Short mmCIF file of C-alpha atoms and ligand atoms in Angstrom, two decimals:
data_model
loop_
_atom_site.label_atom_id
_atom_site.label_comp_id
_atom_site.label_asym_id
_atom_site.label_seq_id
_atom_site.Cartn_x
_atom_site.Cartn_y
_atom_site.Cartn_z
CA UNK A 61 -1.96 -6.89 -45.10
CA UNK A 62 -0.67 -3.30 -46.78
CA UNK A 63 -0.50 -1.81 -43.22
CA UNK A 64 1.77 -5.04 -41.92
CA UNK A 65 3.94 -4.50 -44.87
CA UNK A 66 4.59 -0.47 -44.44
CA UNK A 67 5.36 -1.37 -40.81
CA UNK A 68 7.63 -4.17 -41.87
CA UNK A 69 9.39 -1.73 -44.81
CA UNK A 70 9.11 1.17 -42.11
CA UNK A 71 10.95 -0.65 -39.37
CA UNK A 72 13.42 -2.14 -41.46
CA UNK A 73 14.59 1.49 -43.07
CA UNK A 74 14.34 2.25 -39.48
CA UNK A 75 16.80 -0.20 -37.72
CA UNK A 76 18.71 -0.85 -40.84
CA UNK A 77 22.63 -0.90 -40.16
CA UNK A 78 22.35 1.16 -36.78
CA UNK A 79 25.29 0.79 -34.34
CA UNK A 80 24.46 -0.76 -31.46
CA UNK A 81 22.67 1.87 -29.24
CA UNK A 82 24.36 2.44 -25.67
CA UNK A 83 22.09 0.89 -22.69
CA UNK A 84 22.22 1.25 -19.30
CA UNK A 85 21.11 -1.47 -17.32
CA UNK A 86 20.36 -1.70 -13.19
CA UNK A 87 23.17 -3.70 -12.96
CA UNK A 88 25.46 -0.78 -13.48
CA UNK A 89 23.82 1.04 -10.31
CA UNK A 90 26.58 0.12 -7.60
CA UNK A 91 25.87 3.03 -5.03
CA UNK A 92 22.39 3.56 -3.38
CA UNK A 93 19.90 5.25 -5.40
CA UNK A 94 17.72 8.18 -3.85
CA UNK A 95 15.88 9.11 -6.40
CA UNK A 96 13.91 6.32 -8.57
CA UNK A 97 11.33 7.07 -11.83
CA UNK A 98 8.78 4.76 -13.13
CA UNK A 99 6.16 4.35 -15.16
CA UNK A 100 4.24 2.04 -17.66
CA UNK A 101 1.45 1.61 -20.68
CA UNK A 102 3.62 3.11 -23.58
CA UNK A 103 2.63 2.13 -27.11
CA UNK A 104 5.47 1.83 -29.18
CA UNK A 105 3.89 3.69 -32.39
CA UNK A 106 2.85 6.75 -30.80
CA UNK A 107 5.52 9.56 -29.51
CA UNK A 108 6.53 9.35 -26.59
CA UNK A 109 7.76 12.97 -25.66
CA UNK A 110 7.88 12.59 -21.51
CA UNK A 111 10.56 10.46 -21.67
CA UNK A 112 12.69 13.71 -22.63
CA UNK A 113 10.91 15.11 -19.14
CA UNK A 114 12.37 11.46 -17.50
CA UNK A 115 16.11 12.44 -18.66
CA UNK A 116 15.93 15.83 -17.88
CA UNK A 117 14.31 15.04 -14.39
CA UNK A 118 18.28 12.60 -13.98
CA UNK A 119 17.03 9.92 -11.85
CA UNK A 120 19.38 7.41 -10.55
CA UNK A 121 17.23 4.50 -11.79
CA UNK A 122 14.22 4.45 -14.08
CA UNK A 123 11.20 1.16 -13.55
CA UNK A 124 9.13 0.70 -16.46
CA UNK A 125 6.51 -1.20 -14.75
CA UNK A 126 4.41 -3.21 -17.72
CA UNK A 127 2.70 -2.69 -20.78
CA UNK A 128 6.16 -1.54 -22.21
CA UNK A 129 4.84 -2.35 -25.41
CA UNK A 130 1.68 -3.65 -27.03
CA UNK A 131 2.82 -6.55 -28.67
CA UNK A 132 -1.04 -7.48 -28.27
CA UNK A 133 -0.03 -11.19 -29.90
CA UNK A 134 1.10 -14.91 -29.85
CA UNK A 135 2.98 -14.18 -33.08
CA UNK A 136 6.83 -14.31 -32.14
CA UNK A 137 7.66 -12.35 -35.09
CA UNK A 138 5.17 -9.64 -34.81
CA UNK A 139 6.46 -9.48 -31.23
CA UNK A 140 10.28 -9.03 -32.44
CA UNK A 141 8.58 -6.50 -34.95
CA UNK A 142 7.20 -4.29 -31.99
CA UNK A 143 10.21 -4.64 -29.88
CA UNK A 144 12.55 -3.31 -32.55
CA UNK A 145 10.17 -0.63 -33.04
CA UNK A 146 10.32 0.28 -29.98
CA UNK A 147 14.16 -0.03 -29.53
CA UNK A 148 14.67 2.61 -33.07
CA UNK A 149 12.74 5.42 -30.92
CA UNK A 150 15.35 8.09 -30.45
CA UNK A 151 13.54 9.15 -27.14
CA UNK A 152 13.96 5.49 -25.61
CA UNK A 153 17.34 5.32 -26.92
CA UNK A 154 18.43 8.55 -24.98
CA UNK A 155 16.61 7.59 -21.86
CA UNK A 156 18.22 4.29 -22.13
CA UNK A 157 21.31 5.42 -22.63
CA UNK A 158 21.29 7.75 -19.70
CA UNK A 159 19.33 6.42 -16.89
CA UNK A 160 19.91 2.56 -15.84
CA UNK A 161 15.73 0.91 -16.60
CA UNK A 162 14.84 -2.25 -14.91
CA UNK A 163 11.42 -3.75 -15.75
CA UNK A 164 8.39 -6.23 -15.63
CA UNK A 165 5.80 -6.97 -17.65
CA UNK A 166 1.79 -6.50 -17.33
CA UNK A 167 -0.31 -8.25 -20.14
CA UNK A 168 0.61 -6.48 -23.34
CA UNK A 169 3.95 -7.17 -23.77
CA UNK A 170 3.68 -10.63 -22.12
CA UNK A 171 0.26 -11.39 -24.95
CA UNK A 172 -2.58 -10.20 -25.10
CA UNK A 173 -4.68 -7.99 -23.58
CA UNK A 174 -5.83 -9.60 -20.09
CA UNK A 175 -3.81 -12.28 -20.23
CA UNK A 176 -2.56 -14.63 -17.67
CA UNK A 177 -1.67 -18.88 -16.92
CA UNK A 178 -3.30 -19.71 -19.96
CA UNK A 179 -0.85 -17.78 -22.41
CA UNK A 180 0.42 -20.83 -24.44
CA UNK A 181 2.64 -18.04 -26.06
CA UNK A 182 4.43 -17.22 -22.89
CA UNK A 183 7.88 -19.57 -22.91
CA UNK A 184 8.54 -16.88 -26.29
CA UNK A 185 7.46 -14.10 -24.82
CA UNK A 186 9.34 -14.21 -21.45
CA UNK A 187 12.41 -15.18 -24.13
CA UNK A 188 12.08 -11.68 -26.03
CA UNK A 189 11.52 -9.87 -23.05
CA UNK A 190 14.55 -10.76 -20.80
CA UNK A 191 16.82 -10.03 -23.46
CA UNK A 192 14.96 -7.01 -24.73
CA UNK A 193 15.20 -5.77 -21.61
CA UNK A 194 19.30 -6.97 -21.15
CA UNK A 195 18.91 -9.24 -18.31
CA UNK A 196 22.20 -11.09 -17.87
CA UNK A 197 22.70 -14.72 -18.68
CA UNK A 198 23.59 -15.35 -14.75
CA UNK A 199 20.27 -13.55 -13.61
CA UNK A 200 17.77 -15.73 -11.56
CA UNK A 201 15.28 -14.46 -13.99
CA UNK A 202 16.60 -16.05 -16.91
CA UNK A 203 16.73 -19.36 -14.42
CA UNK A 204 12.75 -19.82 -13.22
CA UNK A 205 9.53 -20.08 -15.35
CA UNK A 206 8.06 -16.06 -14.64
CA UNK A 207 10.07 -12.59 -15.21
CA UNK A 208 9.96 -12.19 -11.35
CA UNK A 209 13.28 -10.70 -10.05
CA UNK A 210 15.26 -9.04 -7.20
CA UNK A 211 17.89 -6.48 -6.64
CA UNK A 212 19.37 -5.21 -3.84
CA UNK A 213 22.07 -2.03 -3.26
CA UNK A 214 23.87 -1.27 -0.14
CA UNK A 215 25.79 1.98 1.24
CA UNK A 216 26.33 3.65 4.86
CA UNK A 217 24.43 1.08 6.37
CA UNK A 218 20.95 1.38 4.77
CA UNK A 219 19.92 -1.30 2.09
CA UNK A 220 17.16 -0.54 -0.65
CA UNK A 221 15.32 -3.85 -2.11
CA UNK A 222 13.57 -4.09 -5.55
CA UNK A 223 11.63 -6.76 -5.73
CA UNK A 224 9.60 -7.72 -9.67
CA UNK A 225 6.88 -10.16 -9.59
CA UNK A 226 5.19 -11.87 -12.18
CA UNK A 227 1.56 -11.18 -11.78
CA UNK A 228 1.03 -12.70 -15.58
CA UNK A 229 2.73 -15.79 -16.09
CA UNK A 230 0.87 -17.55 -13.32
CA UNK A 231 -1.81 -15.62 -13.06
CA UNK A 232 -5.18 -17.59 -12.82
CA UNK A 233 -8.24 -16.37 -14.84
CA UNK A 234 -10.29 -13.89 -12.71
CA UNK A 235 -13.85 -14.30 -12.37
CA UNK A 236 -15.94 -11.95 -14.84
CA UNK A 237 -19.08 -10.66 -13.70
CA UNK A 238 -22.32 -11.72 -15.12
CA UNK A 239 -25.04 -9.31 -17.06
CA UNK A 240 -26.82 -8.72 -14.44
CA UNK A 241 -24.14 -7.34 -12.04
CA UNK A 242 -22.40 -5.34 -14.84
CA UNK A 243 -26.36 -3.51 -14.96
CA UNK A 244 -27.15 -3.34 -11.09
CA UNK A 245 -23.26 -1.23 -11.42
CA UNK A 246 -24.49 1.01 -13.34
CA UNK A 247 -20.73 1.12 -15.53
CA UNK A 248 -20.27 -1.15 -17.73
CA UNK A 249 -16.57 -0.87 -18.63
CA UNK A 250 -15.78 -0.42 -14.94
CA UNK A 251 -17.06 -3.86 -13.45
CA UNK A 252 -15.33 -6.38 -15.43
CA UNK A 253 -14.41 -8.86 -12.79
CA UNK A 254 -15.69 -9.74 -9.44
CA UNK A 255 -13.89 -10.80 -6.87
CA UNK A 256 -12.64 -14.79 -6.28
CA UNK A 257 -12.73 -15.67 -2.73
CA UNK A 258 -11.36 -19.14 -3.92
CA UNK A 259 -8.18 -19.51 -1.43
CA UNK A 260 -6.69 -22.07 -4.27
CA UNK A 261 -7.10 -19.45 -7.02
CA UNK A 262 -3.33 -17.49 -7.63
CA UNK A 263 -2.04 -14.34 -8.89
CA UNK A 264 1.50 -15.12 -8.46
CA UNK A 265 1.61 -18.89 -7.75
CA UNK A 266 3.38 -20.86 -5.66
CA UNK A 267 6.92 -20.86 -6.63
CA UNK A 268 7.00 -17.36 -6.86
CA UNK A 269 5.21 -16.82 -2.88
CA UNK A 270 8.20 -19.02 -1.67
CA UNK A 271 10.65 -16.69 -3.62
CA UNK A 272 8.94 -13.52 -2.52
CA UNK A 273 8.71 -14.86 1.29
CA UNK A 274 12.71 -15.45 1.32
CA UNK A 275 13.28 -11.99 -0.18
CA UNK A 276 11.20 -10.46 1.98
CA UNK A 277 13.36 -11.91 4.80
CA UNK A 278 16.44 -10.94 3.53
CA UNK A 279 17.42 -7.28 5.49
CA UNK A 280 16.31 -4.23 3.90
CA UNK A 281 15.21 -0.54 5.27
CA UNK A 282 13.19 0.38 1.69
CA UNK A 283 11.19 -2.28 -0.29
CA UNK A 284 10.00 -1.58 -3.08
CA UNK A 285 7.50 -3.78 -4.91
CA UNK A 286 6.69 -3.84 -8.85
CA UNK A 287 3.65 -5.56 -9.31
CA UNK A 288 1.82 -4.58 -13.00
CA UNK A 289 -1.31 -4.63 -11.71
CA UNK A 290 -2.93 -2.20 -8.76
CA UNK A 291 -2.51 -3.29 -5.32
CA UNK A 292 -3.52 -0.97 -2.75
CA UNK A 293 -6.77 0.66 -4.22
CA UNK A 294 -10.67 -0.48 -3.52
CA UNK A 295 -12.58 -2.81 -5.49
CA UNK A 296 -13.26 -0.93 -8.52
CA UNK A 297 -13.88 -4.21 -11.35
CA UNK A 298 -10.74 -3.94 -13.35
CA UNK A 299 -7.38 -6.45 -13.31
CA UNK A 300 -5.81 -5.97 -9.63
CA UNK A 301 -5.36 -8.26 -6.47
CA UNK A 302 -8.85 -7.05 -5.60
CA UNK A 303 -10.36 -9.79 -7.98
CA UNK A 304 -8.47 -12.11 -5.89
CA UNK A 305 -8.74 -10.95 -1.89
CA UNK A 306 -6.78 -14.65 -0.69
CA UNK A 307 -3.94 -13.27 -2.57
CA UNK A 308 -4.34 -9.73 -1.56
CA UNK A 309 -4.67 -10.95 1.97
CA UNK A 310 -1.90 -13.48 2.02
CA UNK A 311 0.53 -10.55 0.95
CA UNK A 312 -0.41 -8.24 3.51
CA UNK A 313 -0.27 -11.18 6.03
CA UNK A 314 3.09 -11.82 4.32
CA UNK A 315 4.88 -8.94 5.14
CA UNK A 316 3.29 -8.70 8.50
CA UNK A 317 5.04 -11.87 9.64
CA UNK A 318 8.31 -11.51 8.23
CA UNK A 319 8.43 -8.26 9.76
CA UNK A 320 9.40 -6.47 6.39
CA UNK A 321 9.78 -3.27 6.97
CA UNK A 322 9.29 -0.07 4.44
CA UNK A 323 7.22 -1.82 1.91
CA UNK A 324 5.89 0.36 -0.35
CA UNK A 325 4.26 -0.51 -4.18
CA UNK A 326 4.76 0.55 -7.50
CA UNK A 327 1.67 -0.78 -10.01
CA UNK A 328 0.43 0.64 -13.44
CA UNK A 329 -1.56 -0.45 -16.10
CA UNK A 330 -4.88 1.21 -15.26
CA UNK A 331 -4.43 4.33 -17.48
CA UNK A 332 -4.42 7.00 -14.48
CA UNK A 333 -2.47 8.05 -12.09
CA UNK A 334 -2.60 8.11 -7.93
CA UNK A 335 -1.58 6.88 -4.59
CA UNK A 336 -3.20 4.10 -2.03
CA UNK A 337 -3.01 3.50 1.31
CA UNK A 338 -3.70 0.40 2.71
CA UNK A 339 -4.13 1.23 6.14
CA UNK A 340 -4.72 -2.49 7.67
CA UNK A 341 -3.09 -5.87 7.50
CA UNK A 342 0.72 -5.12 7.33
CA UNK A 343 1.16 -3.75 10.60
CA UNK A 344 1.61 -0.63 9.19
CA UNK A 345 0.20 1.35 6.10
CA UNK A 346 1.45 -0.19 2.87
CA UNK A 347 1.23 2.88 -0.09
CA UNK A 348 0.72 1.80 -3.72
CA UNK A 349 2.14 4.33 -6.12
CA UNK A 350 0.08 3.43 -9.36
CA UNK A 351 1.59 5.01 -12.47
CA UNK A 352 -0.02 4.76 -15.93
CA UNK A 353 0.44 6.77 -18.54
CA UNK A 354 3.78 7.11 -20.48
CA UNK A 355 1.62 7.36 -23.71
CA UNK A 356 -1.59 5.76 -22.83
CA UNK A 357 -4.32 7.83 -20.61
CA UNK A 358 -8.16 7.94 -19.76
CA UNK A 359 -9.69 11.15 -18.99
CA UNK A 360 -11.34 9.77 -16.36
CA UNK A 361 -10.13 7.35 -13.27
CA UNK A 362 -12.37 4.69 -10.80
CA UNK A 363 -13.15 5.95 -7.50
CA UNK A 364 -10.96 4.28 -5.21
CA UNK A 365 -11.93 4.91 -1.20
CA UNK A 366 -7.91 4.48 -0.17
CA UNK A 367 -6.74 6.93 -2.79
CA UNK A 368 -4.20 9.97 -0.83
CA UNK A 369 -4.65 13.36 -3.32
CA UNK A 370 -5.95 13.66 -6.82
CA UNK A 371 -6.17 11.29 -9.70
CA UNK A 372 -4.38 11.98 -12.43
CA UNK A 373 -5.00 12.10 -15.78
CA UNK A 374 -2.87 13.41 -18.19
CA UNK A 375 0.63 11.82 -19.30
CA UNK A 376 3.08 11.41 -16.48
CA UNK A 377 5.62 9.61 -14.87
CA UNK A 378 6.58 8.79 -11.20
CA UNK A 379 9.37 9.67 -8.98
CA UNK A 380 10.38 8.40 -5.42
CA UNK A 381 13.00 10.78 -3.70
CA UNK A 382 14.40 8.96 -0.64
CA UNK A 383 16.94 11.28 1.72
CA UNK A 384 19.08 8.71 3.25
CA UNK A 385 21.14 11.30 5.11
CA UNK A 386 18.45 11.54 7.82
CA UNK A 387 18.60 9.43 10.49
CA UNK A 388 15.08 8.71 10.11
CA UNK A 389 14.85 8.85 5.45
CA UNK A 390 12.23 10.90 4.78
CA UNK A 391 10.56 9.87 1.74
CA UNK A 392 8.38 11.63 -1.23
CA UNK A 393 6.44 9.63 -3.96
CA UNK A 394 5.18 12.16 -6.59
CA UNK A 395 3.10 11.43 -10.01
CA UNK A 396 4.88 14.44 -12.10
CA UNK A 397 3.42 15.64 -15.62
CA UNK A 398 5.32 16.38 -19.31
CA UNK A 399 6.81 19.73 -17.84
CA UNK A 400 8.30 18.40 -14.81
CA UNK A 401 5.80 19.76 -12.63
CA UNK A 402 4.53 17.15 -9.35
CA UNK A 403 0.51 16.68 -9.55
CA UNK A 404 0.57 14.66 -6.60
CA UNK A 405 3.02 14.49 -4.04
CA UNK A 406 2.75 12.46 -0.98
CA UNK A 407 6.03 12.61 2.15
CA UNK A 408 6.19 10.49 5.16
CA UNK A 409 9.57 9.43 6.56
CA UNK A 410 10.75 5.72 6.55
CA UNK A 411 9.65 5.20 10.32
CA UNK A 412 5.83 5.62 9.80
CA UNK A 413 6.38 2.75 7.26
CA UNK A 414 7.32 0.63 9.93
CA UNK A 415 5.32 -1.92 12.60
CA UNK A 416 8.29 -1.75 15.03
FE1 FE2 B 546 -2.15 -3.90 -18.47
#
């Protein structure tokens, strides 16, 4: 009870008659960004010195990709507690105020942790977020149950497509794996779930598959896909798509059939850092550009059979650099640490990310 008061007395000194801080949103973006940052897992009471690295660094466009927070509740106050908290941070305040930030949610700022369908908390949560986070009153986000969104931007011909799911809101429970399993494993902590071959059982549900199906169909060069949670790894017993392979399946299947082009897969919440390849299923190899540590970091990571490079595992961000002045864009997804420097650093050009 002392410790909820000194945060409540701390916050309040903290956020008491400030002017209203400067924020840049993605809707201020009109040209066609080349070079994007993004990232995720930062706990709002801790410091939070690489986001001085992210301004310095100048992207065009910066993706915070879940677990903005830790709210970690169903309180709505506590949540508006954490959110202001977050907001009095001089560090976020500067980044927001010089980079545009677009973002989605993974399950710490949308409850608790794990969380998914059965979050009777989420109508408030989804409330705080999407005007934490500035999305305009005319935004189909604002219009649907789910935080899933789009954005598209447009110059010299190419076109570059965002695309935000939900992979909370609808998210059905995953199956956890019994005693027994967790000791034939051999780890506990890393064999949480198993996975759901249950065809009926959803990550994103089915409003949002429709939605993703038309935007997928829409014309685009570059697709980029936030989804909290891994996508493109192995089966390694944490949250992912891997607990639920009908999903995984349908969404490789997905982009097969509408012929979508230069997918490629931003994900976080896992604490490390790397890159995936999923080499079959889309026609052509879909990369998954997992970023997880803003604040929050293991120093260890799962072994992951599709992983391209090193794991990383010290606080970083992520950075794609796309060079649109080629005829065919070459493109560089990096996982970069607190001095700027790029751990991992993977180039291919927009062609090889392509089943035509
Ligand atoms: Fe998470």
């Amino acid at each position: 009870m002392l410790s909820n008061l000194l945060f409540i007395a701390a916050l309040s000194s903290a956020t008491a008659k400030a002017p209203e801080p400067v924020v840049r949103a993605i809707e201020d973006i009109t040209n066609l960004p080349s070079t994007i940052a993004f990232g995720s897992c930062a706990r709002q009471i801790k410091r939070q010195p690489i986001l001085d690295t992210i301004v310095a660094t100048d992207p065009e466009l910066f993706i915070y990709l879940g677990d903005n927070i830790y709210a970690d509740t169903r309180i709505k106050f506590v949540m508006q507690l954490k959110y202001k908290w977050f907001a009095s941070k001089p560090k976020f305040k500067r980044l927001r105020a010089a980079i545009p930030t677009v973002s989605t949610w993974d399950d710490h700022d949308y409850g608790r942790n794990d969380d998914g369908v059965d979050n009777r908390f989420k109508q408030e949560s989804e409330r705080q977020f999407l005007d934490f986070w500035r999305v305009p009153a005319d935004s189909e986000r604002r219009h649907h149950p789910g935080i899933y969104g789009h954005h598209i931007f447009e110059a010299n011909g190419r076109r570059l497509s965002i695309i935000l799911l939900d992979t909370r809101y609808f998210r059905d429970t995953p199956s956890p794996t019994t005693r027994k399993e967790i000791r034939r494993a051999g780890a506990i902590f890393r064999r949480k779930y198993k996975p759901n071959p249950d065809p009926s059982k959803t990550i994103l549900g089915q409003a949002q598959w429709a939605w993703l199906k038309d935007k997928l169909e829409m014309p685009a060069d570059l697709r980029i896909i936030v989804s909290s949670v891994q996508f493109g790894h192995s089966y390694n017993g944490l949250e992912s798509w891997n607990n639920f392979p009908a999903e995984k399946e349908r969404m490789l299947a997905l982009i097969k059939d509408t012929h979508a082009n230069g997918v490629i897969f931003l994900s976080g919440d896992v604490h490390w850092g790397e890159i995936s390849r999923v080499k079959e299923g889309a026609g052509y190899p879909i990369y998954d550009v997992t970023s997880s540590g803003l604040t929050q970091i293991h120093d260890w990571a799962s072994s992951n059979k599709t992983r391209v490079g090193k794991a990383v595992k010290q606080l970083h961000f992520g950075m794609m650099n796309i060079d649109w002045s080629q005829d065919d864009p070459l493109i560089a997804l990096s996982l970069v640490d607190i001095n700027g420097e790029a751990l991992v650093t993977k180039e291919f050009t927009l062609s090889s990310i392509s089943s035509d």
